[in-house]
Coordinates of C-alpha atoms in Angstrom, one line a residue:
X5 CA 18.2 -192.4 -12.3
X6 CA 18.3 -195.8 -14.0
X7 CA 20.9 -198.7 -12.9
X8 CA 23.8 -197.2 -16.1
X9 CA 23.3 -194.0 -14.6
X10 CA 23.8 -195.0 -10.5
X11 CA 26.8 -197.5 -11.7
X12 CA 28.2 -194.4 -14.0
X13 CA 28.0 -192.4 -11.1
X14 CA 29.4 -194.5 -8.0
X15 CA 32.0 -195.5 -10.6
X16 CA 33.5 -192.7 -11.4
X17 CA 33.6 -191.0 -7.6
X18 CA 35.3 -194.3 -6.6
X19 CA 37.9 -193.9 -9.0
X20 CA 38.7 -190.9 -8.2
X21 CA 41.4 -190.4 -5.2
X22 CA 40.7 -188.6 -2.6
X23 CA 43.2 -187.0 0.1
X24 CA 42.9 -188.2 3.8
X25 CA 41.3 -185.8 6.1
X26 CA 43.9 -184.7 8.7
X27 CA 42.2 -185.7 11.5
X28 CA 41.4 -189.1 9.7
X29 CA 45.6 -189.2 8.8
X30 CA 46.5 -189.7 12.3
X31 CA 44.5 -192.4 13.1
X32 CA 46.2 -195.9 12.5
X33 CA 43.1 -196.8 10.5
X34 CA 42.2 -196.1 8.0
X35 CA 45.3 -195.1 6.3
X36 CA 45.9 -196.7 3.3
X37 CA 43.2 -198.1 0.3
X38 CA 40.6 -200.3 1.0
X39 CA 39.4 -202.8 -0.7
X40 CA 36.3 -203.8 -1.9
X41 CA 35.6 -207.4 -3.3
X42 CA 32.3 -207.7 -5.2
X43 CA 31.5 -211.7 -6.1
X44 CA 29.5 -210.8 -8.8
X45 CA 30.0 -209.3 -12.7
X46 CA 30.4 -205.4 -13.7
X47 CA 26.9 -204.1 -14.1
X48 CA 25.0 -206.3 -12.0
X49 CA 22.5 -204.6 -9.2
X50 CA 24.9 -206.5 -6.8
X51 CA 27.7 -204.8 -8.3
X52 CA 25.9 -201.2 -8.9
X53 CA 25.0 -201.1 -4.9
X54 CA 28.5 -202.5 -3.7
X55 CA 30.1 -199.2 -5.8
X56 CA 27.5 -196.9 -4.2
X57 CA 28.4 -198.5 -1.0
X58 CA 32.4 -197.6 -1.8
X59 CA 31.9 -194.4 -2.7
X60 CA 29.9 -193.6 0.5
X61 CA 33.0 -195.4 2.9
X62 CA 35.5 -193.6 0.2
X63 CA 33.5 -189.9 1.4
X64 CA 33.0 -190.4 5.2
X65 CA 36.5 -192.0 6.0
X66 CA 38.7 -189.9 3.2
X67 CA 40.7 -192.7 1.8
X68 CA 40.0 -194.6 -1.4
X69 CA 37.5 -197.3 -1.8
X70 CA 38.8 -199.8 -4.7
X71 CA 36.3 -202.0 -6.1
X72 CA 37.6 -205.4 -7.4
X73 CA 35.3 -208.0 -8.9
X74 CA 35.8 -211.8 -8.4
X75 CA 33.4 -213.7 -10.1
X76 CA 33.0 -217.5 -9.7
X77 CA 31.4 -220.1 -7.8
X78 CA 28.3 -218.4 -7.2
X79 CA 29.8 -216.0 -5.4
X80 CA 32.2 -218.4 -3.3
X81 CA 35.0 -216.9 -5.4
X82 CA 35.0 -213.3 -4.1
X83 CA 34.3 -214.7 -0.3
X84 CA 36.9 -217.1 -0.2
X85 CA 39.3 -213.8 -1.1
X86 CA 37.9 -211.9 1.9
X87 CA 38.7 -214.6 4.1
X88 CA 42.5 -215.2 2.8
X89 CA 42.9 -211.6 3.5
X90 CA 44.2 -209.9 6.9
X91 CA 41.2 -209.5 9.0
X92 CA 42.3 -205.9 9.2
X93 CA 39.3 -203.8 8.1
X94 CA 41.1 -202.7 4.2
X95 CA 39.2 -205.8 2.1
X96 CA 35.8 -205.8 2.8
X97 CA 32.8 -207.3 0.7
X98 CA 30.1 -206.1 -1.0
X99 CA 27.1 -208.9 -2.2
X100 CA 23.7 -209.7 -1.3
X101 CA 21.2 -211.3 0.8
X102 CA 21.9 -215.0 -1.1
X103 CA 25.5 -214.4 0.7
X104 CA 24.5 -216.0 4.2
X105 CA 22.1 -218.7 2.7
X106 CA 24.9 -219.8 0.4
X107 CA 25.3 -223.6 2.8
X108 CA 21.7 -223.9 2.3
X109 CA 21.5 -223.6 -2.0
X110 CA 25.4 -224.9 -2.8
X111 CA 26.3 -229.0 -2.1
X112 CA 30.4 -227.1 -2.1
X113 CA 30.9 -223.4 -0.4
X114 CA 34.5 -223.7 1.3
X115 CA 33.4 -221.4 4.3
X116 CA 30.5 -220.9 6.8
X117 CA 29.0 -217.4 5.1
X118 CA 27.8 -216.6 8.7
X119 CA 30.1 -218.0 11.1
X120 CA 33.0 -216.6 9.2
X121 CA 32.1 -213.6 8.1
X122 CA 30.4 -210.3 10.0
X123 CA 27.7 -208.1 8.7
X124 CA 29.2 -204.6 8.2
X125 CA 25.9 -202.9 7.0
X126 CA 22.7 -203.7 5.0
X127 CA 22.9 -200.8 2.7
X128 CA 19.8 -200.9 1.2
X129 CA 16.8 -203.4 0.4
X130 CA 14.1 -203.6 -2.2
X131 CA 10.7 -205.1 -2.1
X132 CA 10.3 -208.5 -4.5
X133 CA 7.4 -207.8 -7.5
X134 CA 5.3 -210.5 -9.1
X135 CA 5.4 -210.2 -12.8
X136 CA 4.1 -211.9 -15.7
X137 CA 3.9 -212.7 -19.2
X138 CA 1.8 -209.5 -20.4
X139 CA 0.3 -211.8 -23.0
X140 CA -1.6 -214.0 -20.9
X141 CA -5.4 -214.1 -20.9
X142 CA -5.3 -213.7 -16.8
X143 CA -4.6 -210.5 -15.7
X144 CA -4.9 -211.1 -11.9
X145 CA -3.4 -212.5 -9.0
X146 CA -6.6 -215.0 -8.3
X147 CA -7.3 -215.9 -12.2
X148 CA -3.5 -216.7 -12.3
X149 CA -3.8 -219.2 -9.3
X150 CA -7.0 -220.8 -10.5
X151 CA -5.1 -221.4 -14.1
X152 CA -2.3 -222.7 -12.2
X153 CA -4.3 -224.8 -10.4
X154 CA -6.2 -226.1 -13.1
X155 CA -3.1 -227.1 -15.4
X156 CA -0.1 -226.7 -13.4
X157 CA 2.3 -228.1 -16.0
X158 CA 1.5 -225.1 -18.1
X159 CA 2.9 -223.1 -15.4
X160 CA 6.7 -221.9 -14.4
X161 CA 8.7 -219.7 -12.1
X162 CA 11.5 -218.0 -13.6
X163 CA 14.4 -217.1 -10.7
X164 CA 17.5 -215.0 -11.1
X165 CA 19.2 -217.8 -9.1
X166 CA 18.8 -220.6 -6.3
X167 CA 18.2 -219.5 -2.8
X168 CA 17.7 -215.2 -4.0
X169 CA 14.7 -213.8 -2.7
X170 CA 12.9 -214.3 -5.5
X171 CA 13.8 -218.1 -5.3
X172 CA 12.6 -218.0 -1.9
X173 CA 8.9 -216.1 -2.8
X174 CA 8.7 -218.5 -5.3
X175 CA 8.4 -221.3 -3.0
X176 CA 6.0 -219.3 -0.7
X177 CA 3.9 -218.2 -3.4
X178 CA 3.2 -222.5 -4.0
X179 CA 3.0 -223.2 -0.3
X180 CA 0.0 -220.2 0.3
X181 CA -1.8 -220.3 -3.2
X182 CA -1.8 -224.3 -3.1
X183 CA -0.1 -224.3 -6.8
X184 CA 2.7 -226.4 -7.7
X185 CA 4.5 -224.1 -10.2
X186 CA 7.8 -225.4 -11.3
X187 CA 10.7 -223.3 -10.6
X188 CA 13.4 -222.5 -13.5
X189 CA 16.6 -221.0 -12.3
X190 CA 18.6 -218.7 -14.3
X191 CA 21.8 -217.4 -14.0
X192 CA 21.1 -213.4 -13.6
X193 CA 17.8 -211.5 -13.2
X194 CA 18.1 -210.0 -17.0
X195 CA 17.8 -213.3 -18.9
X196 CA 15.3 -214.8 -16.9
X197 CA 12.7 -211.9 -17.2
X198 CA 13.9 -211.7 -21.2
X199 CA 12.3 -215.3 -21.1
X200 CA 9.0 -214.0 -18.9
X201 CA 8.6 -211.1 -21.6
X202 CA 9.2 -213.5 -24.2
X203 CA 6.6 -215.8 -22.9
X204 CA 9.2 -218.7 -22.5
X205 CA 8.3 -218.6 -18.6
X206 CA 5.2 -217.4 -17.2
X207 CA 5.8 -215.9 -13.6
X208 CA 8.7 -214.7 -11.8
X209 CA 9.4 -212.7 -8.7
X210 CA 12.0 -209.5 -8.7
X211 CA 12.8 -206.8 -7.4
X212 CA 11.4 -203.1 -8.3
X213 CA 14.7 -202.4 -10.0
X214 CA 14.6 -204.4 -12.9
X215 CA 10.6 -205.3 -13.3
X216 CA 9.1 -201.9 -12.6
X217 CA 10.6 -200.3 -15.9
X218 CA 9.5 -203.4 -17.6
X219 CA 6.5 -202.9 -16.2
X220 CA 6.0 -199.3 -17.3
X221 CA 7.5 -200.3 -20.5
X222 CA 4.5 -203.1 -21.2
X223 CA 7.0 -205.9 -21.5
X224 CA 5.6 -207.3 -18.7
X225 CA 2.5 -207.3 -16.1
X226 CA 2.8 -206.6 -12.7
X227 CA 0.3 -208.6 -10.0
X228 CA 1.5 -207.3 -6.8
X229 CA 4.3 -206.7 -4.6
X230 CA 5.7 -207.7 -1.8
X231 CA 5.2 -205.3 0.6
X232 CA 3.0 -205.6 3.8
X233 CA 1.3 -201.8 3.1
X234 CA 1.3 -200.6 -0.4
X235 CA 4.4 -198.0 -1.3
X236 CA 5.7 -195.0 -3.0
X237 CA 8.2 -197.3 -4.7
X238 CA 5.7 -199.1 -6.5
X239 CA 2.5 -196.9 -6.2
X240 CA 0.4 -198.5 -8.9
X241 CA 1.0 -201.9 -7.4
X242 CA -1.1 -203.4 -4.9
X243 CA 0.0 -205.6 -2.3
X244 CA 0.2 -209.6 -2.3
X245 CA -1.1 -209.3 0.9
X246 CA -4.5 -207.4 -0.1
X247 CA -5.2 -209.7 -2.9
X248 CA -5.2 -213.5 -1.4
X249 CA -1.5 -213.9 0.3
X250 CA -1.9 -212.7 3.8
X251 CA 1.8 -211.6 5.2
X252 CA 3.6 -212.1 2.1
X253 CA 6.2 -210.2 2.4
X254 CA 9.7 -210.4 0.5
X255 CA 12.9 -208.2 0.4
X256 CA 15.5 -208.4 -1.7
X257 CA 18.7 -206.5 0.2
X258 CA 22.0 -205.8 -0.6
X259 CA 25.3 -205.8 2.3
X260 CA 28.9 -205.2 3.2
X261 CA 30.8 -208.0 5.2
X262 CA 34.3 -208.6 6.5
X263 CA 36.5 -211.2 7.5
X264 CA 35.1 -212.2 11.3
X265 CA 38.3 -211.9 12.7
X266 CA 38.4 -207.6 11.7
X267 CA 39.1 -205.6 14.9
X268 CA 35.5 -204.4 16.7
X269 CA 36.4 -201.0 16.8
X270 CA 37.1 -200.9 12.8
X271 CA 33.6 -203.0 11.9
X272 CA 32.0 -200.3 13.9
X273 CA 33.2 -197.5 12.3
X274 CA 32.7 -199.1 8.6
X275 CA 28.8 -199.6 10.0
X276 CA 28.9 -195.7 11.0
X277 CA 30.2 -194.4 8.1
X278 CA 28.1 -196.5 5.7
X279 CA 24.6 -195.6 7.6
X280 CA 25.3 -191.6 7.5
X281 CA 26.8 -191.7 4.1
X282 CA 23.6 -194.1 2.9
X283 CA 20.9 -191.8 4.6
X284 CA 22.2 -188.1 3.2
X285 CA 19.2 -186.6 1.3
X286 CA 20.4 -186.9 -2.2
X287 CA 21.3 -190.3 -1.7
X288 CA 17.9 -191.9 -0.2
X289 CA 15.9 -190.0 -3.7
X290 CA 18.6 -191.8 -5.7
X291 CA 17.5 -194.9 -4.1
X292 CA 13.8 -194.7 -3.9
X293 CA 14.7 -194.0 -7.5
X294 CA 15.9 -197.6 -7.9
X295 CA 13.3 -198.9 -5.9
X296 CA 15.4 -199.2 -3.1
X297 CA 15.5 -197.9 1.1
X298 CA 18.5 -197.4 3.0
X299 CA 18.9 -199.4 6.1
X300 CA 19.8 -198.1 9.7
X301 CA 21.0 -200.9 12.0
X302 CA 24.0 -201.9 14.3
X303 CA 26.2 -204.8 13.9
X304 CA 24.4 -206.9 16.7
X305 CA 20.7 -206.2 15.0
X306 CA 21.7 -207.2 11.6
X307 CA 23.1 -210.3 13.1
X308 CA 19.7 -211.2 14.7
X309 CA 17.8 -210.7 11.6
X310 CA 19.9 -212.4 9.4
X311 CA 20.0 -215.1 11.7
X312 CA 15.9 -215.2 11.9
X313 CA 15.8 -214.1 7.9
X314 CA 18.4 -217.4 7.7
X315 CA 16.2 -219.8 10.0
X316 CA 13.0 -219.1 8.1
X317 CA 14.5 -219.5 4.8
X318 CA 16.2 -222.9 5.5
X319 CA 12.8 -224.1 6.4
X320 CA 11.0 -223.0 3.6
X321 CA 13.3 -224.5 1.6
X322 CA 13.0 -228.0 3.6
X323 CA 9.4 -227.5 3.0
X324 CA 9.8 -227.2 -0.6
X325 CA 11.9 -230.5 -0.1
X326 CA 14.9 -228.3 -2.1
X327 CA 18.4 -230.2 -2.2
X328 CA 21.7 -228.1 -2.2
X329 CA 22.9 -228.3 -5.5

């Protein structure tokens, strides 16, 4: 099922009402529509994951799910509206794993993205793939490191924005090849591989979602991914790993938050319902389809590894000598 097809889908089931179980109706929550604010455009993969997300809430706790885009600021937009909002478990937030590094890529956020907010759930996650121009004479991962090597100003990084995953294996990618490959950010992943396919940029790093069609379609080449074993997502892909970049391993993953202050009791029940919902059988094939895994963790373990996942990242990016922007 391709991205139109999952969005179609979540969209639809999300707009449709659905009548509170009884034995849901007499507890004080949920009992009412809840809200879901996306920070990013109609379409997106952000978007596309945060309606799959509402429609599994919308099915396990009977009530409606409504998803309401805020676009602006990089996403600041759509958190700042969480946060103005009761802490009362009906406006929740659906983004991605740029969310919590948001004080380490932007000069101006308004809000701590980890202090102030709690992880409900990471719904699902999706290995980064390196892609490239198919028109290039080098065809793999070492003859694409030599040439960068050799003339690195003929060389760039395409990224869907600053501080995404793909930002971040960028900078990785420099630090273990030894290459010092500029890095062009774009706003969105779809023009920035446009501009790879076109041959305006000559690498980037995405995730299975969007490159893998590409990939299949001949539009572009793919080198590796970022896995630490090879997978079923990706079978005809080797790993980074197994071709000169020991441990390189990159995830792109998509969440649900709320407004710290939301009652413990409610953020554990959103965590429940998303889990069970995320991991029925029909739903982990439309994933896998996407390129994508479910994701089983409490509250407390998704705050360690964001916390590590947030750590490591900051320094790479001090490495990289990157300045908020």
């Amino acid at each position: 099922m391709h991205r139109r097809e999952l969005l179609a889908a979540a969209g639809a089931a999300v707009a449709a009402p659905l009548l509170a179980r009884p034995a849901i109706a007499q507890n004080p929550w949920p009992n009412r529509p809840i809200r879901m604010v996306v920070p990013y455009t109609p379409g997106a993969a952000t978007d596309a994951m945060a309606r799959l997300a509402a429609l599994k809430l919308q099915e396990q706790l009977g009530v409606t799910v409504v998803v309401e885009n805020r676009t602006g600021g990089s996403g600041t937009v759509g958190g700042q509206a969480v946060l103005q909002a009761a802490p009362d478990g009906y406006t929740i937030m659906g983004s991605a794993s740029i969310h919590p590094m948001a004080r380490h890529v932007m000069k101006v956020v308004g809000y701590d993205p980890v202090a102030d907010f709690i992880p409900i759930a990471r719904t699902a996650r999706g290995p980064c793939v390196l892609v490239q121009d198919p028109r290039l004479p080098q065809k793999t991962l070492s003859e694409v490191i030599a040439a960068a090597k050799a003339e690195p100003k003929r060389w760039s990084f395409a990224t869907s924005s600053l501080g995404a995953a793909g930002h971040l294996a960028s900078i990785e990618f420099n630090r273990q090849a030894g290459t010092e490959i500029e890095i062009v950010p774009y706003r969105g992943s779809a023009p920035a591989l446009t501009d790879v396919a076109a041959g305006n940029v000559q690498l980037m790093f995405d995730p299975v979602l969007a490159t893998l069609p590409m990939i299949r379609g001949g539009q572009l080449r793919g080198l590796g991914i970022a896995t630490p074993a090879r997978t079923e997502l990706a079978a005809e892909l080797p790993t980074l790993s197994e071709n000169g970049l020991p441990g390189f391993t990159f995830y792109s993953w998509y969440g649900v938050w709320a407004h710290r202050g939301i009652p413990a009791e409610i953020a554990a029940r959103l965590n429940a319902a998303l889990i069970k919902g995320l991991h029925e059988p029909e739903t982990v094939q439309r994933l896998a389809g996407q390129g994508f895994e479910p994701v089983r963790e409490t509250i407390p373990e998704i705050e360690r590894a964001i916390a590590l996942e947030v750590e490591q990242n900051a320094a790479l990016l001090k490495l990289a000598k990157f300045e908020p922007q």
